[in-house]
CSV table of C-alpha atoms and ligand atoms in Angstrom, one decimal:
chain,number,residue,atom,x,y,z
W,245,MET,CA,137.7,100.0,77.1
W,246,PRO,CA,140.5,97.3,76.8
W,247,LYS,CA,140.3,94.9,73.9
W,248,ASN,CA,141.3,91.3,73.9
W,249,LYS,CA,143.0,89.4,71.0
W,250,SER,CA,139.8,89.1,69.0
W,251,GLY,CA,139.1,92.8,69.3
W,252,ALA,CA,136.1,92.3,71.6
W,253,ASP,CA,135.7,94.4,74.7
W,254,ALA,CA,137.3,92.6,77.6
W,255,PRO,CA,134.3,92.5,79.9
W,256,GLN,CA,132.1,91.2,77.1
W,257,ALA,CA,134.5,88.3,76.5
W,258,ALA,CA,134.6,87.7,80.2
W,259,ALA,CA,130.9,87.2,80.3
W,260,ARG,CA,130.8,84.6,77.6
W,261,THR,CA,131.2,80.9,78.1
W,262,ARG,CA,132.0,78.3,75.4
W,263,ARG,CA,128.3,77.7,75.1
W,264,GLY,CA,127.4,81.3,74.6
W,265,PRO,CA,126.6,84.3,76.7
W,266,LYS,CA,126.6,83.8,80.5
W,267,LYS,CA,123.1,83.7,81.8
W,268,ILE,CA,122.4,85.2,85.3
W,269,LEU,CA,119.0,84.9,87.1
W,270,VAL,CA,118.0,87.5,89.6
W,271,LEU,CA,115.4,86.2,92.0
W,272,HIS,CA,113.3,88.6,94.1
W,273,GLY,CA,111.1,87.3,96.9
W,274,PRO,CA,107.8,88.4,98.4
W,275,ASN,CA,106.8,92.0,98.6
W,276,LEU,CA,109.8,93.3,96.6
W,277,ASN,CA,107.3,94.1,93.8
W,278,LEU,CA,106.3,97.0,96.2
W,279,LEU,CA,109.8,98.6,96.1
W,280,GLY,CA,109.5,102.3,95.6
W,281,SER,CA,106.5,102.7,97.9
W,282,ARG,CA,107.3,100.0,100.5
W,283,GLU,CA,109.0,101.5,103.6
W,284,PRO,CA,111.2,103.8,101.5
W,285,GLU,CA,113.2,104.8,104.5
W,286,ILE,CA,114.4,101.2,104.8
W,287,TYR,CA,114.3,100.0,101.2
W,288,GLY,CA,114.9,103.1,99.2
W,289,CYS,CA,112.9,104.9,96.5
W,290,LYS,CA,113.8,102.8,93.4
W,291,THR,CA,111.2,100.5,92.0
W,292,LEU,CA,111.8,96.9,91.2
W,293,ALA,CA,111.5,97.8,87.5
W,294,ASP,CA,114.3,100.5,88.0
W,295,ILE,CA,116.6,97.9,89.6
W,296,ASN,CA,115.9,95.2,87.0
W,297,ARG,CA,116.3,97.6,84.1
W,298,ARG,CA,119.8,98.6,85.4
W,299,LEU,CA,120.9,95.0,86.0
W,300,ILE,CA,119.7,94.0,82.5
W,301,ALA,CA,121.6,96.9,81.0
W,302,LEU,CA,124.8,96.2,82.9
W,303,GLY,CA,124.6,92.6,81.9
W,304,LYS,CA,124.0,93.5,78.2
W,305,ALA,CA,127.0,95.9,78.2
W,306,ALA,CA,129.1,93.0,79.4
W,307,GLY,CA,127.8,90.5,76.9
W,308,ALA,CA,125.7,88.5,79.4
W,309,ILE,CA,122.0,87.8,79.7
W,310,VAL,CA,120.3,88.9,82.9
W,311,VAL,CA,116.8,87.6,83.6
W,312,CYS,CA,114.8,88.9,86.5
W,313,PHE,CA,111.9,87.1,88.3
W,314,GLN,CA,109.8,88.2,91.3
W,315,SER,CA,107.1,86.3,93.0
W,316,ASN,CA,105.1,86.6,96.2
W,317,ASN,CA,104.7,82.8,96.1
W,318,GLU,CA,107.3,80.5,97.6
W,319,GLY,CA,106.4,77.6,95.2
W,320,ALA,CA,106.8,79.9,92.2
W,321,LEU,CA,110.3,80.9,93.3
W,322,ILE,CA,111.2,77.2,93.8
W,323,ASP,CA,109.9,76.3,90.4
W,324,ARG,CA,111.9,79.1,88.9
W,325,VAL,CA,115.1,77.9,90.6
W,326,GLN,CA,114.5,74.3,89.3
W,327,GLN,CA,113.9,75.6,85.8
W,328,SER,CA,117.2,77.6,85.9
W,329,LYS,CA,119.1,74.3,85.8
W,330,LYS,CA,117.5,73.4,82.5
W,331,GLU,CA,118.2,76.9,81.2
W,332,GLN,CA,121.9,76.5,82.0
W,333,VAL,CA,121.9,79.5,84.3
W,334,ALA,CA,125.5,80.1,85.4
W,335,TYR,CA,124.8,82.1,88.5
W,336,LEU,CA,122.0,83.5,90.6
W,337,ILE,CA,121.5,86.7,92.6
W,338,VAL,CA,118.9,86.0,95.2
W,339,ASN,CA,117.0,88.3,97.5
W,340,PRO,CA,114.7,85.9,99.3
W,341,ALA,CA,113.1,88.8,101.2
W,342,GLY,CA,110.9,87.5,104.1
W,343,LEU,CA,111.7,83.9,103.0
W,344,THR,CA,115.3,84.6,104.1
W,345,HIS,CA,114.3,83.9,107.6
W,346,THR,CA,111.8,81.1,107.1
W,347,SER,CA,112.3,79.0,103.9
W,348,VAL,CA,114.0,75.7,104.2
W,349,ALA,CA,112.2,74.8,100.9
W,350,LEU,CA,113.8,77.6,98.9
W,351,ARG,CA,117.2,76.8,100.4
W,352,ASP,CA,116.8,73.2,99.4
W,353,ALA,CA,115.9,74.2,95.8
W,354,LEU,CA,119.1,76.2,95.5
W,355,ALA,CA,121.1,73.3,97.0
W,356,GLY,CA,119.3,71.0,94.6
W,357,VAL,CA,120.3,72.8,91.5
W,358,ALA,CA,123.8,73.5,92.8
W,359,ILE,CA,124.2,76.7,90.9
W,360,PRO,CA,126.3,79.3,92.7
W,361,PHE,CA,124.4,82.3,94.1
W,362,ILE,CA,124.9,85.6,95.9
W,363,GLU,CA,122.5,86.6,98.6
W,364,VAL,CA,121.5,90.3,98.5
W,365,HIS,CA,119.4,92.4,100.9
W,366,LEU,CA,118.7,96.0,100.4
W,367,SER,CA,118.7,96.7,104.1
W,368,ASN,CA,121.2,95.6,106.7
W,369,ILE,CA,119.3,92.7,108.2
W,370,HIS,CA,121.8,92.5,111.1
W,371,ALA,CA,120.9,96.0,112.3
W,372,ARG,CA,117.1,95.4,112.4
W,373,GLU,CA,114.8,93.2,114.4
W,374,PRO,CA,116.5,90.1,115.9
W,375,PHE,CA,114.4,87.7,113.8
W,376,ARG,CA,116.0,89.1,110.6
W,377,ARG,CA,119.5,88.2,111.7
W,378,HIS,CA,119.2,84.5,110.8
W,379,SER,CA,119.3,83.6,107.1
W,380,TYR,CA,118.6,80.1,105.8
W,381,PHE,CA,120.8,81.1,102.7
W,382,SER,CA,124.0,82.7,103.9
W,383,ASP,CA,126.0,79.6,104.6
W,384,GLN,CA,125.3,78.3,101.1
W,385,ALA,CA,125.8,81.5,99.3
W,386,ALA,CA,129.1,82.3,97.5
W,387,GLY,CA,128.7,85.7,99.3
W,388,THR,CA,126.2,87.9,100.9
W,389,ILE,CA,125.7,91.7,100.5
W,390,CYS,CA,123.4,93.6,102.7
W,391,GLY,CA,122.7,97.2,103.7
W,392,LEU,CA,123.9,98.8,100.4
W,393,GLY,CA,120.5,99.3,98.9
W,394,SER,CA,120.1,98.6,95.2
W,395,ARG,CA,123.9,99.0,94.8
W,396,GLY,CA,124.1,95.6,96.4
W,397,TYR,CA,122.6,93.9,93.3
W,398,GLU,CA,124.9,95.8,91.0
W,399,LEU,CA,128.0,94.8,93.0
W,400,ALA,CA,126.9,91.2,93.0
W,401,LEU,CA,126.4,91.3,89.3
W,402,GLN,CA,129.8,92.9,88.8
W,403,PHE,CA,131.4,90.1,90.8
W,404,ILE,CA,129.6,87.5,88.7
W,405,LEU,CA,130.6,89.1,85.4
W,406,GLN,CA,134.2,89.0,86.5
W,407,GLN,CA,134.1,85.2,87.2
W,408,ALA,CA,135.5,82.9,84.4
J,594,DQA,C1,115.0,92.2,102.7
J,594,DQA,C2,115.1,92.0,104.2
J,594,DQA,C3,114.1,91.0,104.7
J,594,DQA,O1,114.2,90.9,106.2
J,594,DQA,C4,112.7,91.6,104.4
J,594,DQA,O2,111.8,90.6,104.9
J,594,DQA,C5,112.5,91.9,103.0
J,594,DQA,C6,113.6,92.5,102.3
J,594,DQA,C7,116.0,93.3,102.2
J,594,DQA,O3,116.2,93.3,100.9
J,594,DQA,O4,116.5,94.1,102.9
J,594,DQA,O5,111.5,91.7,102.4
J,594,DQA,O6,115.4,91.0,102.1
């Protein structure tokens, strides 16, 4: 792995800010706690714990802190977004799940904290039922990844880790 002037691994240095390690919050919406058994032909076989474990490990290897939070409750997700401002979260990865297509309130929470976020969906929401094609989040997201399964989360994290 390439080293920088201080001898640290380059990706680790990239993931640190002047105030310490970069903190990234991964937010999972309703029913994603069922991953692994929920419609595996659409969402894959990995559990949420598998996905979170991988993201935390990738973050750690790059010197960043990855925190994961899932809730079936819209209010709890909004509270967690608001809290992320106080915790100096640098970036969010958000899979709003079913709330993608309904939640003005969660959208407003993300706009309210003004922390950049990437929207991730395991499935290709544009290739499914018409009601899944509209997202309340995409126009505010730094980017959107959908249809790549759990790899989508990893690619989002890689992108964030490469940001200054
Ligand atoms: C989802 C897609 C949504 O339409 C659905 O309601 C989900 C999961 C995805 O990751 O593919 O719960 O966000």
